[in-house]
Coordinates of N, CA and C in Angstrom, one line a residue:
X1469 N 23.7 -25.5 4.1 CA 22.6 -25.0 4.8 C 22.5 -23.5 4.4
X1470 N 23.6 -22.8 4.4 CA 23.5 -21.4 4.0 C 23.1 -21.2 2.6
X1471 N 23.6 -22.1 1.7 CA 23.2 -22.0 0.3 C 21.7 -22.2 0.1
X1472 N 21.1 -23.1 0.9 CA 19.6 -23.3 0.8 C 18.9 -22.0 1.3
X1473 N 19.3 -21.4 2.4 CA 18.7 -20.2 2.8 C 18.9 -19.0 1.8
X1474 N 20.0 -19.0 1.2 CA 20.3 -17.9 0.2 C 19.4 -18.1 -1.0
X1475 N 19.2 -19.4 -1.4 CA 18.3 -19.6 -2.6 C 16.9 -19.3 -2.2
X1476 N 16.4 -19.6 -1.0 CA 15.1 -19.3 -0.6 C 14.9 -17.8 -0.6
X1477 N 15.9 -17.1 -0.1 CA 15.8 -15.6 0.0 C 15.8 -15.0 -1.3
X1478 N 16.6 -15.5 -2.3 CA 16.6 -14.9 -3.6 C 15.4 -15.2 -4.4
X1479 N 14.6 -16.2 -4.0 CA 13.3 -16.5 -4.8 C 12.2 -15.6 -4.3
X1480 N 12.3 -14.9 -3.2 CA 11.2 -14.1 -2.7 C 11.2 -12.7 -3.4
X1481 N 10.1 -12.2 -3.8 CA 10.0 -10.9 -4.4 C 10.4 -9.8 -3.4
X1482 N 10.1 -10.0 -2.1 CA 10.4 -9.0 -1.1 C 11.9 -8.6 -1.1
X1483 N 12.8 -9.6 -1.3 CA 14.2 -9.4 -1.4 C 14.6 -8.5 -2.5
X1484 N 14.0 -8.8 -3.7 CA 14.3 -8.0 -4.9 C 13.8 -6.6 -4.8
X1485 N 12.6 -6.4 -4.1 CA 12.1 -5.1 -3.9 C 13.0 -4.3 -3.0
X1486 N 13.4 -4.9 -1.9 CA 14.3 -4.3 -1.0 C 15.6 -3.8 -1.7
X1487 N 16.2 -4.7 -2.5 CA 17.4 -4.4 -3.2 C 17.2 -3.2 -4.2
X1488 N 16.0 -3.3 -4.9 CA 15.7 -2.2 -5.8 C 15.6 -0.8 -5.1
X1489 N 14.9 -0.8 -3.9 CA 14.8 0.4 -3.1 C 16.1 0.9 -2.6
X1490 N 17.0 0.0 -2.2 CA 18.3 0.4 -1.7 C 19.1 1.0 -2.8
X1491 N 18.9 0.6 -4.1 CA 19.6 1.1 -5.2 C 19.0 2.4 -5.8
X1492 N 17.7 2.5 -5.6 CA 17.0 3.6 -6.2 C 17.1 4.9 -5.4
X1493 N 17.3 4.8 -4.1 CA 17.4 6.0 -3.2 C 18.6 6.8 -3.6
X1494 N 19.8 6.3 -3.7 CA 21.0 7.2 -4.1 C 20.7 7.8 -5.5
X1495 N 20.1 7.1 -6.4 CA 19.9 7.6 -7.7 C 18.9 8.7 -7.6
X1496 N 17.9 8.6 -6.8 CA 16.9 9.6 -6.6 C 17.5 10.9 -6.0
X1497 N 18.4 10.7 -5.1 CA 19.1 11.9 -4.5 C 19.9 12.6 -5.5
X1498 N 20.6 11.8 -6.3 CA 21.5 12.4 -7.4 C 20.6 13.2 -8.4
X1499 N 19.5 12.7 -8.8 CA 18.6 13.4 -9.7 C 18.1 14.6 -9.1
X1500 N 17.7 14.6 -7.8 CA 17.1 15.7 -7.1 C 18.2 16.8 -7.0
X1501 N 19.4 16.4 -6.6 CA 20.5 17.4 -6.5 C 20.8 18.1 -7.8
X1502 N 20.7 17.3 -8.9 CA 21.1 17.8 -10.2 C 20.0 18.7 -10.8
X1503 N 18.7 18.4 -10.5 CA 17.6 19.1 -11.1 C 17.2 20.4 -10.2
X1504 N 17.3 20.2 -8.9 CA 16.8 21.3 -8.1 C 18.0 22.1 -7.6
X1505 N 17.7 23.1 -6.8 CA 18.7 24.0 -6.2 C 18.8 23.8 -4.6
X1506 N 18.7 22.5 -4.2 CA 18.6 22.2 -2.8 C 19.9 22.4 -2.1
X1507 N 21.0 21.9 -2.7 CA 22.3 22.0 -2.0 C 23.0 23.3 -2.2
X1508 N 24.0 23.6 -1.5 CA 24.8 24.8 -1.6 C 25.5 24.8 -3.0
X1509 N 25.9 26.0 -3.4 CA 26.6 26.1 -4.7 C 28.0 25.5 -4.5
X1510 N 28.6 24.9 -5.6 CA 29.9 24.3 -5.5 C 30.9 25.4 -5.0
X1511 N 31.7 25.0 -4.0 CA 32.7 26.0 -3.4 C 32.2 26.6 -2.1
X1512 N 30.9 26.4 -1.8 CA 30.4 27.0 -0.6 C 29.9 25.8 0.3
X1513 N 29.7 26.0 1.5 CA 29.1 25.0 2.4 C 30.2 24.0 2.9
X1514 N 29.8 22.9 3.4 CA 30.8 21.9 3.9 C 31.7 21.4 2.7
X1515 N 33.0 21.2 3.0 CA 33.9 20.8 2.0 C 33.5 19.5 1.2
X1516 N 33.1 18.5 1.9 CA 32.7 17.3 1.3 C 31.5 17.4 0.4
X1517 N 30.5 18.2 0.9 CA 29.3 18.4 0.1 C 29.5 19.2 -1.1
X1518 N 30.4 20.2 -1.0 CA 30.7 21.0 -2.2 C 31.5 20.2 -3.2
X1519 N 32.3 19.3 -2.7 CA 33.1 18.5 -3.6 C 32.2 17.5 -4.3
X1520 N 31.2 17.0 -3.6 CA 30.2 16.1 -4.3 C 29.4 16.8 -5.3
X1521 N 29.0 18.0 -5.0 CA 28.1 18.8 -5.9 C 29.0 19.3 -7.1
X1522 N 30.2 19.6 -6.9 CA 31.1 20.1 -8.0 C 31.5 18.9 -9.0
X1523 N 31.7 17.7 -8.5 CA 32.2 16.6 -9.3 C 31.4 15.4 -8.9
X1524 N 30.8 14.7 -9.8 CA 29.9 13.6 -9.5 C 30.7 12.3 -9.2
X1525 N 32.0 12.3 -9.3 CA 32.8 11.1 -9.0 C 32.7 10.7 -7.5
X1526 N 32.5 11.7 -6.6 CA 32.4 11.4 -5.2 C 31.0 11.1 -4.7
X1527 N 30.0 11.2 -5.7 CA 28.6 11.0 -5.2 C 28.4 9.6 -4.7
X1528 N 28.9 8.5 -5.3 CA 28.7 7.2 -4.7 C 29.1 7.1 -3.2
X1529 N 30.2 7.7 -2.9 CA 30.7 7.7 -1.5 C 29.7 8.4 -0.6
X1530 N 29.2 9.6 -1.1 CA 28.3 10.4 -0.3 C 27.0 9.6 -0.1
X1531 N 26.5 9.0 -1.2 CA 25.3 8.2 -1.1 C 25.4 7.1 -0.1
X1532 N 26.5 6.4 -0.1 CA 26.7 5.3 0.8 C 26.7 5.8 2.3
X1533 N 27.4 7.0 2.4 CA 27.4 7.6 3.8 C 26.0 8.0 4.3
X1534 N 25.1 8.3 3.4 CA 23.8 8.7 3.8 C 22.9 7.5 3.9
X1535 N 23.0 6.5 3.0 CA 22.0 5.4 3.0 C 22.4 4.3 4.0
X1536 N 23.6 4.0 4.1 CA 24.0 2.8 4.9 C 23.6 2.9 6.4
X1537 N 23.8 4.0 7.1 CA 23.4 4.0 8.5 C 21.9 4.0 8.7
X1538 N 21.2 4.5 7.7 CA 19.7 4.6 7.9 C 18.9 3.4 7.3
X1539 N 19.2 3.0 6.1 CA 18.3 2.0 5.5 C 18.9 0.6 5.5
X1540 N 20.2 0.4 5.6 CA 20.7 -0.9 5.6 C 20.3 -1.8 6.8
X1541 N 20.3 -1.2 8.0 CA 19.8 -2.0 9.1 C 18.3 -2.4 9.0
X1542 N 17.5 -1.5 8.4 CA 16.1 -1.8 8.1 C 16.0 -3.0 7.2
X1543 N 16.8 -2.9 6.1 CA 16.7 -4.0 5.1 C 17.2 -5.3 5.7
X1544 N 18.2 -5.3 6.5 CA 18.7 -6.5 7.1 C 17.7 -7.1 8.1
X1545 N 17.0 -6.2 8.9 CA 16.0 -6.7 9.8 C 14.8 -7.3 9.1
X1546 N 14.4 -6.7 8.0 CA 13.3 -7.2 7.2 C 13.6 -8.6 6.7
X1547 N 14.8 -8.7 6.1 CA 15.1 -10.0 5.5 C 15.4 -11.1 6.6
X1548 N 16.0 -10.7 7.7 CA 16.2 -11.7 8.8 C 14.9 -12.1 9.4
X1549 N 14.0 -11.1 9.6 CA 12.7 -11.5 10.2 C 11.9 -12.4 9.3
X1550 N 12.0 -12.1 8.0 CA 11.3 -13.0 7.0 C 11.8 -14.4 7.0
X1551 N 13.1 -14.5 7.2 CA 13.7 -15.9 7.2 C 13.3 -16.6 8.5
X1552 N 13.3 -15.9 9.6 CA 12.9 -16.6 10.8 C 11.4 -16.9 10.8
X1553 N 10.6 -16.0 10.3 CA 9.1 -16.3 10.1 C 8.9 -17.5 9.2
X1554 N 9.6 -17.5 8.1 CA 9.5 -18.6 7.1 C 9.8 -20.0 7.8
X1555 N 10.9 -20.0 8.6 CA 11.3 -21.2 9.2 C 10.2 -21.6 10.3
X1556 N 9.7 -20.7 11.0 CA 8.6 -21.0 12.0 C 7.4 -21.5 11.3
X1557 N 7.0 -20.9 10.2 CA 5.8 -21.3 9.4 C 5.9 -22.7 8.9
X1558 N 7.1 -23.1 8.4 CA 7.3 -24.4 7.8 C 7.5 -25.5 8.8
X1559 N 7.8 -25.1 10.0 CA 7.9 -26.1 11.1 C 9.3 -26.4 11.4

């Protein structure tokens, strides 16, 4: 039963668009931080942010810390709502 729902979910374009957006946001933030002067200089400001700006190896952790609390619940709600609506529509 779970496999059937997973297959239905993966066939929908909305699922792939949501996954694409969740992956594009951290990339966009990284590009903006690299191109612009928005963040503090390395060595100044909060320790974690200056470490992220000084060395890119910590960026995935920072991106997860920013994206997960904000966008993951929205993505889960959209997918769950679509699953419930699809079941109600098909009877």
